[in-house]
Coordinates of C-alpha atoms in Angstrom, one line a residue:
X1 CA -68.8 30.2 -41.4
X2 CA -67.0 29.4 -38.2
X3 CA -69.1 32.0 -36.3
X4 CA -72.3 30.3 -37.4
X5 CA -74.2 28.2 -34.8
X6 CA -73.8 24.5 -35.5
X7 CA -76.1 21.5 -35.1
X8 CA -76.1 17.8 -35.6
X9 CA -77.8 16.0 -38.5
X10 CA -78.0 12.7 -40.2
X11 CA -76.2 13.1 -43.6
X12 CA -76.4 10.7 -46.5
X13 CA -73.4 10.9 -48.9
X14 CA -72.8 9.1 -52.2
X15 CA -69.2 7.9 -52.7
X16 CA -67.3 7.5 -56.0
X17 CA -68.5 3.9 -56.3
X18 CA -72.1 4.9 -56.1
X19 CA -72.5 3.6 -52.5
X20 CA -74.6 5.6 -50.0
X21 CA -73.2 6.1 -46.5
X22 CA -75.1 7.5 -43.4
X23 CA -73.4 9.4 -40.6
X24 CA -74.2 12.0 -37.9
X25 CA -72.3 15.2 -38.8
X26 CA -72.0 18.7 -37.4
X27 CA -73.6 21.2 -39.7
X28 CA -73.9 24.9 -40.0
X29 CA -77.0 27.1 -40.7
X30 CA -75.3 28.1 -44.0
X31 CA -75.7 24.4 -45.0
X32 CA -79.5 24.9 -45.0
X33 CA -81.5 26.4 -47.8
X34 CA -82.6 30.0 -47.8
X35 CA -86.2 30.1 -46.6
X36 CA -88.4 32.2 -44.3
X37 CA -89.0 29.8 -41.4
X38 CA -86.1 28.5 -39.2
X39 CA -87.1 25.8 -36.8
X40 CA -85.2 24.0 -34.0
X41 CA -86.4 20.4 -34.3
X42 CA -87.1 18.6 -31.1
X43 CA -88.6 15.4 -32.5
X44 CA -88.9 13.7 -35.9
X45 CA -90.1 10.3 -36.9
X46 CA -89.0 7.6 -39.2
X47 CA -90.9 6.6 -42.4
X48 CA -90.4 4.2 -45.2
X49 CA -89.8 7.2 -47.5
X50 CA -86.9 8.3 -45.2
X51 CA -85.4 4.9 -45.6
X52 CA -85.6 5.1 -49.3
X53 CA -84.0 8.5 -49.3
X54 CA -81.2 7.3 -47.0
X55 CA -80.5 4.3 -49.2
X56 CA -80.0 6.5 -52.3
X57 CA -83.3 6.2 -54.1
X58 CA -83.1 8.9 -56.7
X59 CA -86.9 8.9 -57.2
X60 CA -87.2 10.3 -53.7
X61 CA -84.0 12.4 -53.4
X62 CA -82.1 13.6 -56.4
X63 CA -79.2 15.4 -54.8
X64 CA -76.7 14.3 -52.2
X65 CA -75.3 14.9 -49.6
X66 CA -78.7 15.1 -48.0
X67 CA -80.5 15.0 -44.7
X68 CA -83.7 12.9 -44.8
X69 CA -86.8 13.3 -42.5
X70 CA -90.2 14.0 -44.0
X71 CA -91.6 14.9 -40.5
X72 CA -90.5 17.5 -37.9
X73 CA -91.8 19.0 -34.7
X74 CA -90.1 21.9 -33.0
X75 CA -89.9 25.5 -32.0
X76 CA -89.7 28.5 -34.2
X77 CA -86.4 30.3 -34.1
X78 CA -87.3 33.0 -36.6
X79 CA -89.9 33.7 -39.4
X80 CA -89.2 36.3 -42.0
X81 CA -92.8 36.0 -43.3
X82 CA -94.4 37.0 -40.0
X83 CA -96.6 33.9 -40.0
X84 CA -95.3 32.4 -36.8
X85 CA -93.8 33.9 -33.6
X86 CA -90.5 33.1 -32.1
X87 CA -90.9 30.2 -29.6
X88 CA -94.1 28.9 -31.2
X89 CA -94.5 25.1 -31.4
X90 CA -95.1 23.9 -35.0
X91 CA -95.3 20.6 -36.9
X92 CA -94.2 19.9 -40.5
X93 CA -95.3 17.0 -42.7
X94 CA -94.7 16.4 -46.4
X95 CA -94.1 18.9 -49.2
X96 CA -90.4 18.6 -50.1
X97 CA -89.1 18.2 -46.6
X98 CA -86.7 15.3 -46.4
X99 CA -86.8 14.7 -50.1
X100 CA -84.6 17.4 -51.7
X101 CA -84.9 19.9 -48.8
X102 CA -82.9 19.1 -45.7
X103 CA -85.3 17.3 -43.4
X104 CA -86.3 16.6 -39.8
X105 CA -83.4 14.2 -39.0
X106 CA -81.4 17.3 -38.3
X107 CA -81.7 19.6 -35.3
X108 CA -82.5 22.6 -37.5
X109 CA -84.6 23.0 -40.6
X110 CA -85.2 26.0 -42.9
X111 CA -88.5 25.8 -44.8
X112 CA -91.2 28.0 -46.5
X113 CA -93.6 29.2 -43.8
X114 CA -96.6 27.7 -45.5
X115 CA -95.2 24.2 -44.9
X116 CA -95.8 24.4 -41.2
X117 CA -98.9 24.3 -39.0
X118 CA -99.2 25.2 -35.3
X119 CA -99.0 22.2 -33.0
X120 CA -102.5 21.7 -31.4
X121 CA -102.5 22.5 -27.7
X122 CA -103.7 19.0 -26.8
X123 CA -100.6 17.4 -28.3
X124 CA -97.0 17.6 -27.2
X125 CA -94.3 17.8 -29.9
X126 CA -93.4 14.2 -29.1
X127 CA -97.0 13.0 -29.4
X128 CA -97.3 14.8 -32.7
X129 CA -94.3 12.8 -34.0
X130 CA -95.7 9.5 -32.6
X131 CA -98.4 10.1 -35.2
X132 CA -96.1 11.7 -37.8
X133 CA -96.9 11.2 -41.5
X134 CA -97.9 7.6 -40.8
X135 CA -100.5 8.7 -38.3
X136 CA -101.6 11.6 -40.6
X137 CA -102.0 9.1 -43.5
X138 CA -104.0 6.7 -41.2
X139 CA -106.3 9.5 -40.1
X140 CA -106.9 10.7 -43.7
X141 CA -107.7 7.1 -44.8
X142 CA -110.3 6.7 -42.1
X143 CA -111.8 10.1 -42.7
X144 CA -112.1 9.3 -46.4
X145 CA -113.9 6.0 -45.6
X146 CA -116.2 8.0 -43.3
X147 CA -117.0 10.4 -46.1
X148 CA -118.0 7.4 -48.3
X149 CA -120.4 6.5 -45.5
X150 CA -118.4 3.9 -43.5
X151 CA -119.6 3.2 -40.0
X152 CA -118.7 0.5 -37.4
X153 CA -122.0 -1.3 -37.9
X154 CA -121.2 -2.0 -41.5
X155 CA -118.7 -4.8 -40.6
X156 CA -115.0 -5.3 -40.2
X157 CA -112.3 -3.1 -41.8
X158 CA -109.2 -4.9 -43.3
X159 CA -105.8 -3.3 -42.8
X160 CA -102.7 -4.4 -44.6
X161 CA -99.1 -3.7 -43.6
X162 CA -100.5 -3.9 -40.1
X163 CA -97.2 -3.7 -38.3
X164 CA -96.0 -0.6 -40.2
X165 CA -96.5 3.0 -39.2
X166 CA -99.7 3.6 -41.1
X167 CA -101.1 0.2 -40.5
X168 CA -100.5 0.2 -36.7
X169 CA -102.0 3.6 -36.2
X170 CA -104.9 2.8 -38.5
X171 CA -105.8 -0.2 -36.3
X172 CA -105.6 1.8 -33.1
X173 CA -107.7 4.7 -34.4
X174 CA -110.3 2.4 -35.9
X175 CA -110.6 0.5 -32.7
X176 CA -110.8 3.8 -30.8
X177 CA -113.7 4.9 -33.0
X178 CA -115.6 1.6 -32.5
X179 CA -114.7 -0.4 -35.6
X180 CA -113.8 -4.1 -35.8
X181 CA -110.5 -4.6 -37.5
X182 CA -108.9 -7.5 -39.4
X183 CA -105.2 -7.0 -39.5
X184 CA -103.1 -8.5 -42.3
X185 CA -99.3 -8.9 -41.8
X186 CA -96.4 -10.9 -43.1
X187 CA -95.1 -11.1 -39.5
X188 CA -97.2 -13.7 -37.7
X189 CA -95.0 -13.4 -34.7
X190 CA -96.5 -9.9 -34.1
X191 CA -100.1 -11.2 -33.8
X192 CA -100.4 -10.5 -30.1
X193 CA -98.9 -7.0 -30.6
X194 CA -101.5 -6.3 -33.3
X195 CA -104.3 -7.6 -31.1
X196 CA -103.1 -5.3 -28.3
X197 CA -103.4 -2.4 -30.8
X198 CA -107.0 -3.3 -31.4
X199 CA -107.2 -5.9 -34.1
X200 CA -110.0 -8.5 -33.4
X201 CA -108.3 -10.9 -35.8
X202 CA -104.8 -11.3 -37.4
X203 CA -104.3 -13.1 -40.7
X204 CA -101.2 -13.7 -42.8
X205 CA -101.2 -11.1 -45.6
X206 CA -100.8 -13.9 -48.3
X207 CA -104.3 -15.2 -47.4
X208 CA -105.6 -12.1 -49.3
X209 CA -104.2 -13.5 -52.5
X210 CA -105.7 -17.0 -52.1
X211 CA -108.5 -15.8 -54.4
X212 CA -105.9 -16.1 -57.3
X213 CA -107.1 -14.8 -60.7
X214 CA -110.8 -14.9 -60.0
X215 CA -112.4 -11.6 -61.0
X216 CA -114.4 -11.3 -57.8
X217 CA -114.6 -13.2 -54.6
X218 CA -116.7 -13.6 -51.4
X219 CA -117.6 -10.4 -49.5
X220 CA -115.3 -10.6 -46.5
X221 CA -114.9 -7.0 -45.2
X222 CA -116.9 -3.8 -45.3
X223 CA -114.0 -1.5 -46.1
X224 CA -110.2 -1.7 -46.2
X225 CA -107.0 0.4 -45.7
X226 CA -104.2 -0.8 -48.0
X227 CA -100.6 0.3 -47.4
X228 CA -98.7 -2.1 -49.7
X229 CA -100.3 -2.1 -53.2
X230 CA -99.7 -4.7 -55.8
X231 CA -101.9 -7.9 -55.9
X232 CA -102.9 -7.3 -52.3
X233 CA -104.7 -4.1 -53.3
X234 CA -106.4 -5.8 -56.3
X235 CA -107.5 -8.8 -54.2
X236 CA -108.7 -6.6 -51.3
X237 CA -111.0 -4.9 -53.8
X238 CA -112.3 -8.2 -55.1
X239 CA -113.4 -9.3 -51.5
X240 CA -114.9 -6.0 -50.3
X241 CA -118.6 -5.9 -49.6
X242 CA -121.0 -4.1 -51.9
X243 CA -120.9 -0.4 -51.5
X244 CA -117.6 -0.6 -49.6
X245 CA -114.3 1.2 -50.3
X246 CA -110.6 0.5 -50.1
X247 CA -108.0 3.3 -49.5
X248 CA -104.6 3.1 -51.2
X249 CA -101.6 4.9 -49.7
X250 CA -98.5 2.7 -50.2
X251 CA -96.5 0.6 -52.6
X252 CA -94.2 -1.6 -50.5
X253 CA -95.3 -4.7 -52.4
X254 CA -95.6 -3.1 -55.8
X255 CA -96.8 0.2 -57.5
X256 CA -98.7 -1.9 -60.0
X257 CA -101.7 -4.1 -59.9
X258 CA -104.0 -5.9 -62.4
X259 CA -107.7 -6.8 -62.1
X260 CA -111.0 -6.6 -63.9
X261 CA -113.7 -3.9 -63.3
X262 CA -116.0 -6.5 -61.8
X263 CA -115.9 -5.2 -58.2
X264 CA -116.6 -1.7 -59.4
X265 CA -119.6 -2.4 -61.7
X266 CA -121.2 -5.3 -59.9
X267 CA -120.7 -4.2 -56.2
X268 CA -120.1 -0.4 -56.5
X269 CA -116.8 -0.8 -54.6
X270 CA -114.7 2.3 -54.6
X271 CA -110.9 2.8 -54.7
X272 CA -109.8 5.9 -52.8
X273 CA -106.4 7.5 -53.2
X274 CA -104.7 9.0 -50.1
X275 CA -102.2 11.9 -50.4
X276 CA -100.5 13.1 -47.2
X277 CA -97.8 15.1 -48.9
X278 CA -99.4 17.8 -51.1
X279 CA -102.9 18.1 -49.6
X280 CA -104.1 21.7 -49.1
X281 CA -102.8 23.3 -45.9
X282 CA -106.4 24.0 -44.6
X283 CA -107.3 20.3 -45.1
X284 CA -104.1 19.3 -43.3
X285 CA -105.0 21.6 -40.4
X286 CA -108.5 20.1 -40.2
X287 CA -107.4 16.5 -40.1
X288 CA -104.7 17.4 -37.5
X289 CA -107.4 18.8 -35.3
X290 CA -109.2 15.5 -35.5
X291 CA -106.0 13.7 -34.6
X292 CA -105.8 16.0 -31.5
X293 CA -109.4 15.4 -30.5
X294 CA -111.8 12.5 -31.4
X295 CA -109.0 10.5 -33.1
X296 CA -106.5 11.1 -30.2
X297 CA -105.4 7.7 -28.8
X298 CA -105.2 7.0 -25.1
X299 CA -101.8 5.9 -23.9
X300 CA -100.2 7.4 -27.0
X301 CA -96.7 6.9 -25.8
X302 CA -97.1 3.1 -26.1
X303 CA -97.5 3.4 -29.9
X304 CA -94.0 4.6 -30.5
X305 CA -90.4 3.7 -29.6
X306 CA -88.2 6.8 -28.8
X307 CA -84.7 6.6 -30.3
X308 CA -81.8 9.1 -30.6
X309 CA -80.5 10.8 -33.7
X310 CA -77.4 8.6 -33.4
X311 CA -79.6 5.5 -33.8
X312 CA -81.3 6.5 -37.0
X313 CA -78.9 4.9 -39.5
X314 CA -79.5 1.5 -37.9
X315 CA -83.2 1.9 -37.7
X316 CA -83.5 3.2 -41.3
X317 CA -81.8 0.0 -42.4
X318 CA -84.5 -2.0 -40.6
X319 CA -87.1 -0.4 -42.8
X320 CA -85.3 -1.7 -45.9
X321 CA -85.0 -5.1 -44.3
X322 CA -88.7 -5.2 -43.4
X323 CA -87.8 -5.5 -39.7
X324 CA -89.8 -2.6 -38.3
X325 CA -92.8 -2.6 -36.0
X326 CA -94.9 0.5 -35.3
X327 CA -93.6 4.0 -35.0
X328 CA -90.1 5.3 -34.2

């Protein structure tokens, strides 16, 4: 083992008292699982799921010690399957990466070859991770609204969790595609930041719930992207215009919500689920090409803050404390 190349990784360990501790440690290739594709990771990105894994959430990660990181972008070291060539730039999102398979917050990962896709030529590895799973989810949400017929002339699109990774990239891409955006956030101090991203209006997220227990409300937005779930999702649906749709991709507020069927049967409103983890590889390649072309944002570097691996423990704690803004 001493002759094996070593690399640095964030490692989360559970102690005898059930506490979870994060540290940067030197690891060996023998610490990685046996898979076909070995990648040297150049960039990763932080997501709420990484923070849950790093804090010991057993619904996300069952076995510790563990290296989180559901995103990775890097260069192929070797591929026993023959799918990729040595030196090829690839990106990885979802599947089991960073859950129970050592993830992108380590300088090396070993994964099945069919988890990776080639990084589009129009994106650098860093740009790919500025999008990351958050950007991928945003793009999938917008594409699904488009498939339901959404267009800018229909009216504004509401976005909840606006300062988060999915929310902030959703606002930027929607604006880039010509949509008007109403951003909802629990952080009013970030209003100017959200307007800079492209929101025409910023409202406190709790205003969504002012409708209370009414089964249906006034039609306030044409479509919506919800990232937080709970009553916010239910009340977004109640206030969506006839024929509109709401995408659901998160549960930061709650995984549960309660409502009547009134928006569905009186306004033909649709609720659309978004999965960015287990979608078919061909669909993932297709949406990633859109991210690299018509959905590619100008001044992309301004949407993410670059940090070092050593800073990840502190920043993951910020997610749990709801003190994050944008992409890291």
